[in-house]
CSV table of C-alpha atoms and ligand atoms in Angstrom, one decimal:
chain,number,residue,atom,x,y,z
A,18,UNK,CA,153.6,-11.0,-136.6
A,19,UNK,CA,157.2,-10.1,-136.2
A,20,UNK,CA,158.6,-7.5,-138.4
A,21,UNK,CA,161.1,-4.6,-138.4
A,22,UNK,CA,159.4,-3.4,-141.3
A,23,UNK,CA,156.5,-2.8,-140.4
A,24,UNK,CA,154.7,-2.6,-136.7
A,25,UNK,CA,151.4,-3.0,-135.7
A,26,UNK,CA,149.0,-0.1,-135.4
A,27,UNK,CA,145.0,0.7,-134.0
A,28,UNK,CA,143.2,2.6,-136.4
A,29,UNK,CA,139.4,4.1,-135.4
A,30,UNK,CA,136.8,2.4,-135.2
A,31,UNK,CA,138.9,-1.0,-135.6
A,32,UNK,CA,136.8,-4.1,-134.4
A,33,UNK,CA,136.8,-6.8,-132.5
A,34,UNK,CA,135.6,-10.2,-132.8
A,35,UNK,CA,136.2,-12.8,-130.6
A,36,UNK,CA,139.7,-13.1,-131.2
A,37,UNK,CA,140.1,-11.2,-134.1
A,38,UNK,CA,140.3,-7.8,-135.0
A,39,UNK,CA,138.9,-6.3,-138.5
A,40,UNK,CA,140.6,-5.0,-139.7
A,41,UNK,CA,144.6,-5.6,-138.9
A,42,UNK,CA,146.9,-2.6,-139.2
A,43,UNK,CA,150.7,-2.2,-139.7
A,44,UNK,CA,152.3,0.9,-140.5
A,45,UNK,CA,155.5,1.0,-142.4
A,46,UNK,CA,158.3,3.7,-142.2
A,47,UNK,CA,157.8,5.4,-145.4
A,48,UNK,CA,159.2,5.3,-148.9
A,49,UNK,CA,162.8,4.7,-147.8
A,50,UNK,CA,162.0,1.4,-146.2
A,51,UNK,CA,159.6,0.6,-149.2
A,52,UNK,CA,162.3,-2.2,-150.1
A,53,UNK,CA,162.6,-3.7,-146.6
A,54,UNK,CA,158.6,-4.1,-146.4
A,55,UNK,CA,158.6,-6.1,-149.3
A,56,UNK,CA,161.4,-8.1,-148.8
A,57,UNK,CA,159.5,-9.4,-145.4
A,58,UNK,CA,156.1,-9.6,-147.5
A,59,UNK,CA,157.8,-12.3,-149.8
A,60,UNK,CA,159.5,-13.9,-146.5
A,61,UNK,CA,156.5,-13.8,-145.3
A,62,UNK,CA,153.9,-14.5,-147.5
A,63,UNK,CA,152.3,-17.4,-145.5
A,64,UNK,CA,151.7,-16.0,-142.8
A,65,UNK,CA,150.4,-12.7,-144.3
A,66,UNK,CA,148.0,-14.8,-145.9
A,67,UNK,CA,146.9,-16.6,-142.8
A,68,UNK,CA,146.6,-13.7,-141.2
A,69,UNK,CA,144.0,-11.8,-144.0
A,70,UNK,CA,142.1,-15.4,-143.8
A,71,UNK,CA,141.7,-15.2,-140.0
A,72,UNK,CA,141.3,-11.7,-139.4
A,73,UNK,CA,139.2,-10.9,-142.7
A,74,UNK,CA,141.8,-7.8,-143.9
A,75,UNK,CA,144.6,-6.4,-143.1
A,76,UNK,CA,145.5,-2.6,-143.9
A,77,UNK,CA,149.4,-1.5,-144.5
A,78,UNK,CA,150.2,2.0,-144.1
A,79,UNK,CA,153.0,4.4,-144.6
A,80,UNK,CA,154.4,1.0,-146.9
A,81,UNK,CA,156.4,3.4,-149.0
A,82,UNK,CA,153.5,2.6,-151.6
A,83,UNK,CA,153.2,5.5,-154.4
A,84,UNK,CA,152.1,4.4,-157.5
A,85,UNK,CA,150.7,1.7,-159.6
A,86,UNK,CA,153.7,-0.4,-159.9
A,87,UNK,CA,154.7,-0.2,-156.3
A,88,UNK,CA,151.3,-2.1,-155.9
A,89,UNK,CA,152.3,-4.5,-158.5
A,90,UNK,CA,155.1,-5.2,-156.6
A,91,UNK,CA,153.2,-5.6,-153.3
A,92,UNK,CA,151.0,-8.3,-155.2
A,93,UNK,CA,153.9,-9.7,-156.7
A,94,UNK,CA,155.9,-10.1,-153.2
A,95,UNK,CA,152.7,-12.5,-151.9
A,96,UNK,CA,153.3,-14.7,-155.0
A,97,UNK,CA,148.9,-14.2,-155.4
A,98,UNK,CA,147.8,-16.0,-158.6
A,99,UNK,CA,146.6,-13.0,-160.9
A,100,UNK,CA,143.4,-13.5,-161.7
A,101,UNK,CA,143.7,-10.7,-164.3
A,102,UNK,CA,140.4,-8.2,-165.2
A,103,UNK,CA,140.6,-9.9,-168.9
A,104,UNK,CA,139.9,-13.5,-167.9
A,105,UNK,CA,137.4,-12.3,-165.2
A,106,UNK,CA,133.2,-11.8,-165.3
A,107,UNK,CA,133.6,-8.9,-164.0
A,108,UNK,CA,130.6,-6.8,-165.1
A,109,UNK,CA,132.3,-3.2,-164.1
A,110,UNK,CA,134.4,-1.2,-166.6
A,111,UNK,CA,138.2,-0.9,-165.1
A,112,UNK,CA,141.8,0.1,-166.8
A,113,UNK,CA,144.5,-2.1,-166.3
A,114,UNK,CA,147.8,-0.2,-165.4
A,115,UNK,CA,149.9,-3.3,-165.0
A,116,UNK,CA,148.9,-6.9,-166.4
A,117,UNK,CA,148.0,-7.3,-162.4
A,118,UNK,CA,146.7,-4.1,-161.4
A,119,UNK,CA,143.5,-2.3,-163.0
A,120,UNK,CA,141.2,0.7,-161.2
A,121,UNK,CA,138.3,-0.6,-159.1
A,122,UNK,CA,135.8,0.8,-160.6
A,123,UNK,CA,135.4,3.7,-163.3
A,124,UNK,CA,131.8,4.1,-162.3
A,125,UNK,CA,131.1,8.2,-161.3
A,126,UNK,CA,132.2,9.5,-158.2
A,127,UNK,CA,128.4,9.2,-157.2
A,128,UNK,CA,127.1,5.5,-157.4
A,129,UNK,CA,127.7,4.0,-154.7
A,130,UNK,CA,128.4,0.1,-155.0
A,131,UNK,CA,126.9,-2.0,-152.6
A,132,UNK,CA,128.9,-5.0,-150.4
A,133,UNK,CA,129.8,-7.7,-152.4
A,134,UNK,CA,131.8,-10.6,-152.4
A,135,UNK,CA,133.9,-10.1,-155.9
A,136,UNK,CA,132.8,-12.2,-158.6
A,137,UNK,CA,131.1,-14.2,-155.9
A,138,UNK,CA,128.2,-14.0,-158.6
A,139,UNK,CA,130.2,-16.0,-161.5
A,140,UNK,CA,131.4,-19.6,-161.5
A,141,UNK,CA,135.1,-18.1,-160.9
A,142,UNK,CA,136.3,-15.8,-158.0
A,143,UNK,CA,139.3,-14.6,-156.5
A,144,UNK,CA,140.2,-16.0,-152.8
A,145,UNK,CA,142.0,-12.6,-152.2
A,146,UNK,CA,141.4,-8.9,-153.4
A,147,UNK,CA,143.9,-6.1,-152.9
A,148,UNK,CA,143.5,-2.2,-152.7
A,149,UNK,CA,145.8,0.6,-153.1
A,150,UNK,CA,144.8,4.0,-152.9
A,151,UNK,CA,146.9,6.1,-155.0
A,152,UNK,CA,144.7,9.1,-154.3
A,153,UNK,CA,142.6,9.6,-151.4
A,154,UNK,CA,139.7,12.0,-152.4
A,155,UNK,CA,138.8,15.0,-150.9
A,156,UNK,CA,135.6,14.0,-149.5
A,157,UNK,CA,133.7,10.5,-149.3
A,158,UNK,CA,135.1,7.6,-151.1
A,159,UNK,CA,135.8,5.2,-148.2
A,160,UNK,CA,135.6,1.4,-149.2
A,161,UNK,CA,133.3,-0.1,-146.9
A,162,UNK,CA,133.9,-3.4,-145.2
A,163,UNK,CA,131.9,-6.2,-143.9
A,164,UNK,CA,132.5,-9.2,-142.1
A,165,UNK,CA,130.9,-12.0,-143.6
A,166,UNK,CA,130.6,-14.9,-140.9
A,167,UNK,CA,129.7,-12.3,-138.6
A,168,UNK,CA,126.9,-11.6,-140.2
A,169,UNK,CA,126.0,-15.1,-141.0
A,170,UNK,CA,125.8,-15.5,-137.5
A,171,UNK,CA,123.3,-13.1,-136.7
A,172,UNK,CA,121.5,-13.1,-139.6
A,173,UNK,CA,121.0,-16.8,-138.4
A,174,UNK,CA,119.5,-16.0,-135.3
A,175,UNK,CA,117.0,-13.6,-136.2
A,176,UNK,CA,116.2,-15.4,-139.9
A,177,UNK,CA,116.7,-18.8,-139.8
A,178,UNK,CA,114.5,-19.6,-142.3
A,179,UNK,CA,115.7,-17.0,-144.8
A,180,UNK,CA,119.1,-18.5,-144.3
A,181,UNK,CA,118.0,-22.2,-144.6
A,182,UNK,CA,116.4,-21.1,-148.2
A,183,UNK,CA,119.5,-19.6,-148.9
A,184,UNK,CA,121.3,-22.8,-148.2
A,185,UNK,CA,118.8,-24.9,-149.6
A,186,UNK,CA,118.3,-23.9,-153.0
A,187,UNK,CA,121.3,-21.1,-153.6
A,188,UNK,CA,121.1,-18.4,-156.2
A,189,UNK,CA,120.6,-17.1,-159.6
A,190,UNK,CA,121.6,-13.8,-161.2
A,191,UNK,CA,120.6,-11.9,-164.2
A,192,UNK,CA,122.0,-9.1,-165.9
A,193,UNK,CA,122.3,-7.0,-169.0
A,194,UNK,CA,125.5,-6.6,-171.0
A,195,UNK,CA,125.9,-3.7,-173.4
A,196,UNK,CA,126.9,-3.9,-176.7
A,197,UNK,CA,129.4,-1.4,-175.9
A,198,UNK,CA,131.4,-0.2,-172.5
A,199,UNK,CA,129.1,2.1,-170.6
A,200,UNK,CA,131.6,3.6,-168.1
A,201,UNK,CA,128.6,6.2,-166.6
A,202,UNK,CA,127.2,2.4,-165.2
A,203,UNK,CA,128.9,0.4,-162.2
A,204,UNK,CA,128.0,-2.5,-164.3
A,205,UNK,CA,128.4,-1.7,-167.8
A,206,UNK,CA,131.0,-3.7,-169.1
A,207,UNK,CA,129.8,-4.8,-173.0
A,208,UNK,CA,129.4,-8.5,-173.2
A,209,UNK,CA,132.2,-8.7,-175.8
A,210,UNK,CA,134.4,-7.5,-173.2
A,211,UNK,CA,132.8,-9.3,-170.5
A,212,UNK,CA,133.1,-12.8,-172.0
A,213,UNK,CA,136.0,-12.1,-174.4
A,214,UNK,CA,134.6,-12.5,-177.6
A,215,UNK,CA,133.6,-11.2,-180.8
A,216,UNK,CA,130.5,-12.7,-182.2
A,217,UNK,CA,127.4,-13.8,-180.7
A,218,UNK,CA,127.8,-17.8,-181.4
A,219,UNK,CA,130.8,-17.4,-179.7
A,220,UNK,CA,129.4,-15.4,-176.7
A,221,UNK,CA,126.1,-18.2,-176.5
A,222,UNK,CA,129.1,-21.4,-176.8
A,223,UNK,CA,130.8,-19.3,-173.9
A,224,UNK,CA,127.8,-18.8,-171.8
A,225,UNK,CA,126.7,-22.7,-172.9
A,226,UNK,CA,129.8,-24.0,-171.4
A,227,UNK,CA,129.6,-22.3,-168.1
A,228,UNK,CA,126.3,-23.4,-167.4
A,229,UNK,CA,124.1,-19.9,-168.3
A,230,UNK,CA,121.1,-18.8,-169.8
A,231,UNK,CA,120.3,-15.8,-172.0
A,232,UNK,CA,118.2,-13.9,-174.1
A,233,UNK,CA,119.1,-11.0,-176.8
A,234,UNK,CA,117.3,-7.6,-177.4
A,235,UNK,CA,116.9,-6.0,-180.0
A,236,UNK,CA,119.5,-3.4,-179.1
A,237,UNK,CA,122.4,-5.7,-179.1
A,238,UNK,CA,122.4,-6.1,-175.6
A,239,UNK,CA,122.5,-9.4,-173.9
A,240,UNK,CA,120.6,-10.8,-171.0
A,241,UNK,CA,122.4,-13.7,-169.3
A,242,UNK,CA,121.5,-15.9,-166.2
A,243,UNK,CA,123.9,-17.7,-164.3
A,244,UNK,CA,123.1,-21.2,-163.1
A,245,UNK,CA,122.5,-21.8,-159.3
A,246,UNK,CA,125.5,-20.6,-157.4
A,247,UNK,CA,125.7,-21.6,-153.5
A,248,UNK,CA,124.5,-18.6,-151.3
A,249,UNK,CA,127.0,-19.7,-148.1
A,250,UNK,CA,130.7,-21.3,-148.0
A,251,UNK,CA,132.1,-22.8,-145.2
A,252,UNK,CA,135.7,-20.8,-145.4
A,253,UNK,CA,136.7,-23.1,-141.9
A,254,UNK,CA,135.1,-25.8,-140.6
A,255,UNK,CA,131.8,-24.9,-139.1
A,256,UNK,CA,132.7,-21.0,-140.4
A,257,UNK,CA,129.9,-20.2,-142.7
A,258,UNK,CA,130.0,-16.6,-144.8
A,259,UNK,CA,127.1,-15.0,-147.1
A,260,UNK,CA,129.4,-15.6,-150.0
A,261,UNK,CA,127.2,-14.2,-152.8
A,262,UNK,CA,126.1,-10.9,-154.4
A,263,UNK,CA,122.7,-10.8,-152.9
A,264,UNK,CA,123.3,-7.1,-151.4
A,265,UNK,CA,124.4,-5.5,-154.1
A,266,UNK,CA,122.0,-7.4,-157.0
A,267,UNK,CA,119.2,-6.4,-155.3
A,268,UNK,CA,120.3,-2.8,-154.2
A,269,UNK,CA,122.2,-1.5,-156.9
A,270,UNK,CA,121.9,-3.3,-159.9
A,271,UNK,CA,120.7,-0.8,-161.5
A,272,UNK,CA,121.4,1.2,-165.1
A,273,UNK,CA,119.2,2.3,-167.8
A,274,UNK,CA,119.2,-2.2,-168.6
A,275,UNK,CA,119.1,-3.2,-165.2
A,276,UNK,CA,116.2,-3.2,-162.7
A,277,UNK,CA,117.2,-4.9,-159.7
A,278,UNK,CA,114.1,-6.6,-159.1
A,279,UNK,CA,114.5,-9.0,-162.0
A,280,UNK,CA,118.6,-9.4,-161.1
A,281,UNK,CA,118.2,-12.0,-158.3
A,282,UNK,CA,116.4,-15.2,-157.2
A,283,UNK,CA,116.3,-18.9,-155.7
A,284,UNK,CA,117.6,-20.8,-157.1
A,285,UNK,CA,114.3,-22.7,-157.6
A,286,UNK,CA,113.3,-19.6,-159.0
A,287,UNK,CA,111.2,-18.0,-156.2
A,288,UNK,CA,111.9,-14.6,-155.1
A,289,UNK,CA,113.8,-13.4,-152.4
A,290,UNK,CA,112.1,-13.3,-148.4
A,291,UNK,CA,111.7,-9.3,-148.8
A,292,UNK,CA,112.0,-9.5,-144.7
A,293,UNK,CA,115.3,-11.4,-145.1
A,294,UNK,CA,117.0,-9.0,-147.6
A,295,UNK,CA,116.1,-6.3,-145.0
A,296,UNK,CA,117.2,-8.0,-142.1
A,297,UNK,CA,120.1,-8.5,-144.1
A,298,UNK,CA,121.1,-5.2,-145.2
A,299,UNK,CA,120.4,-3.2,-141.7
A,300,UNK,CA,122.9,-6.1,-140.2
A,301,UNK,CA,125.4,-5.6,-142.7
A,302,UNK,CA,125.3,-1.7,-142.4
A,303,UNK,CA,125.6,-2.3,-138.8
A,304,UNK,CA,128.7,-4.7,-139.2
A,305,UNK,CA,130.2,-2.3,-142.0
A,306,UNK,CA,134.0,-0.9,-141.3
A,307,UNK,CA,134.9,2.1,-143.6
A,308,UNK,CA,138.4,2.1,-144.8
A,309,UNK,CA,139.4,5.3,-144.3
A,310,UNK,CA,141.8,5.3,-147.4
A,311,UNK,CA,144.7,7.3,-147.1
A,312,UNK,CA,147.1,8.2,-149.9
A,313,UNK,CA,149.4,5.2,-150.3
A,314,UNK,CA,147.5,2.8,-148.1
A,315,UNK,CA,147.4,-0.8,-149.3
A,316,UNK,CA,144.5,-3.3,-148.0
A,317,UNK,CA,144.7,-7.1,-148.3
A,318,UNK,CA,141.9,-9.2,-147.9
A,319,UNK,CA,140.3,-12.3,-148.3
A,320,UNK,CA,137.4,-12.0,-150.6
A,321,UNK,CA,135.4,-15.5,-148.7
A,322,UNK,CA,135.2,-13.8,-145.7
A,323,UNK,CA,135.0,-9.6,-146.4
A,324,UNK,CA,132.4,-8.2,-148.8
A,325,UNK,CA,133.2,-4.9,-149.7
A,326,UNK,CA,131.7,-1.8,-151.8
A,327,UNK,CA,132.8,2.4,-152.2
A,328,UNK,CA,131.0,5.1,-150.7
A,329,UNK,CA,130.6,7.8,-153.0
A,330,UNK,CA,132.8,10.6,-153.3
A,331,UNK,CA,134.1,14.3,-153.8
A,332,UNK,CA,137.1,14.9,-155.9
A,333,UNK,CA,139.5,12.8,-157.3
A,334,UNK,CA,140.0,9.3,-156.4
A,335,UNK,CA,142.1,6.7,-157.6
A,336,UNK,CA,141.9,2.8,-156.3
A,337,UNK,CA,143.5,0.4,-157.9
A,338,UNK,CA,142.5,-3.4,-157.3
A,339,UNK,CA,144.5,-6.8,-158.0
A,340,UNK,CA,142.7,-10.0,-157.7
A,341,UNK,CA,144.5,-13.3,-157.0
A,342,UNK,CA,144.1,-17.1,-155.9
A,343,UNK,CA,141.0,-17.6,-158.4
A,344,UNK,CA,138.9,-20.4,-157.5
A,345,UNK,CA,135.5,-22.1,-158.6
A,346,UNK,CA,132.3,-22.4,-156.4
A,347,UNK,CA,132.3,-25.4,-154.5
A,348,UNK,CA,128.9,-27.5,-154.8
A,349,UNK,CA,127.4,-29.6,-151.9
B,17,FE2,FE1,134.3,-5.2,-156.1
């Protein structure tokens, strides 16, 4: 990549596979070349976006980045789609600061979120995610990365059969809506919110249509099922990626409505390979890069190849996500 805007930089810690290396870093000069970096972003944007799909992410530091609509404008300069927070199934409770920009998560500096592809667990998800840290905490807080196809790959050679079930019969997901936003959950978003809707005939014709299931207690709150979503994407050919939410579903699906044991199955409704799920996890921890956010850093990646999740933290922290490119699931 050939900039005067930006140059390329090694970070700790930075990995290598095969060719690629996860994640790519380019430092800027600063606020007074903010302009200059975006200018080559939009003359650029192809090849930016290339570059995210074949390296996984790609961190820009020292961008001249400072707040919420400098972000906006970094989105804006790739020309992403917004997939904005409204028209997502996003189950977490955010704050948009700009009709593309909202915070990752307002979930307490505690909970940790476990690797996920976004949305990877609705019918619609974003091909690309972006993160700008506005604030770095004090402590903690680092957004942890994972290589998807990498891990497909080894989780293939030591489970093949947990992977072949996977591929077989896909994945369900349950979970339980609030009546009303529950910011102290990392999945707490009401279902009014959720599916943008007022009544409950509308929210059971909007879950009809996409394909779900669902059940309502007594408390208001709404239990929906998705209908079988494919476990693994072939992002190039014969490149294969975990693209789901199995990780996170069955770690940390969890709030005083959730217990992550009923959150995830086969899709021909038989539980999980325990085995597999641990195999699964230990790899991924092993795999894991964590950003080491610093104020004003901006991270681009491509959501069908990186899972990602947030450490938990000390002090103030402020990340703000865009989503962009949405897509549907692509069925065998
Ligand atoms: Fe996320």
């Amino acid at each position: 990549m050939k900039s005067s805007a930006l140059r390329e930089i090694s970070i700790e810690h930075q990995q290598q596979h095969g060719t690629t290396t996860f994640p790519l870093a380019f430092a800027g000069q600063g606020r007074e070349a903010a302009d200059e970096v975006l200018a080559w972003l939009a003359a650029n944007r192809q090849q930016v976006l290339e570059l995210a799909s074949l390296h996984g992410a790609i961190l820009f530091r020292d961008g001249g980045f400072e707040e919420a609509s400098d972000f906006d404008g970094f989105v804006s300069a790739l020309q992403l789609d917004n997939f904005s927070y409204r028209d997502s199934l996003s189950n977490a409770v955010r704050v948009n600061f700009t009709e593309r920009v909202f915070s990752a998560n307002e979930a307490p500096s505690d909970v940790k979120i476990y690797l996920h592809h976004e949305l990877a667990q609705t019918p619609r998800f974003p091909t690309y995610i972006a993160f700008f840290c506005e604030v770095s905490p004090a402590e903690g807080g680092a957004t942890p990365l994972c290589r998807s196809d990498v891990l497909y790959d080894r989780l293939l050679a030591e489970q093949p059969e947990f992977i072949a079930s996977l591929r077989n019969y896909g994945l369900k997901y349950s979970n339980v809506m609030p009546g009303v936003d529950d910011p102290e959950s990392g999945m707490g978003r009401s279902w009014q919110s959720t599916l943008g809707v007022e009544t409950r005939s509308e929210a059971e014709q909007r879950l009809q249509q996409m394909g779900y299931s669902w059940e309502w207690s007594s408390q208001q709150e709404l239990r929906a099922t998705t209908p079988v979503l494919p476990a693994i994407r072939e992002v190039a050919p014969g490149k294969f990626t975990l693209f789901n939410q199995l990780i996170a579903a069955y770690s940390g699906w969890s709030d005083p409505r959730n217990d992550p044991s009923n959150a995830i199955r086969l899709g021909n409704e038989q539980p999980l390979s325990s085995e597999g799920v641990s195999q699964m996890i230990a790899l991924a921890d092993e795999l894991t890069f964590d950003m080491p956010w610093q104020t004003g850093d901006v991270a681009l990646l491509d959501n069908t190849l990186v899972m990602h999740g947030r450490r938990p933290f000390r002090g103030r922290r402020k990340v703000l996500a865009s989503l962009g490119n949405p897509q549907s699931h692509a069925f065998a």
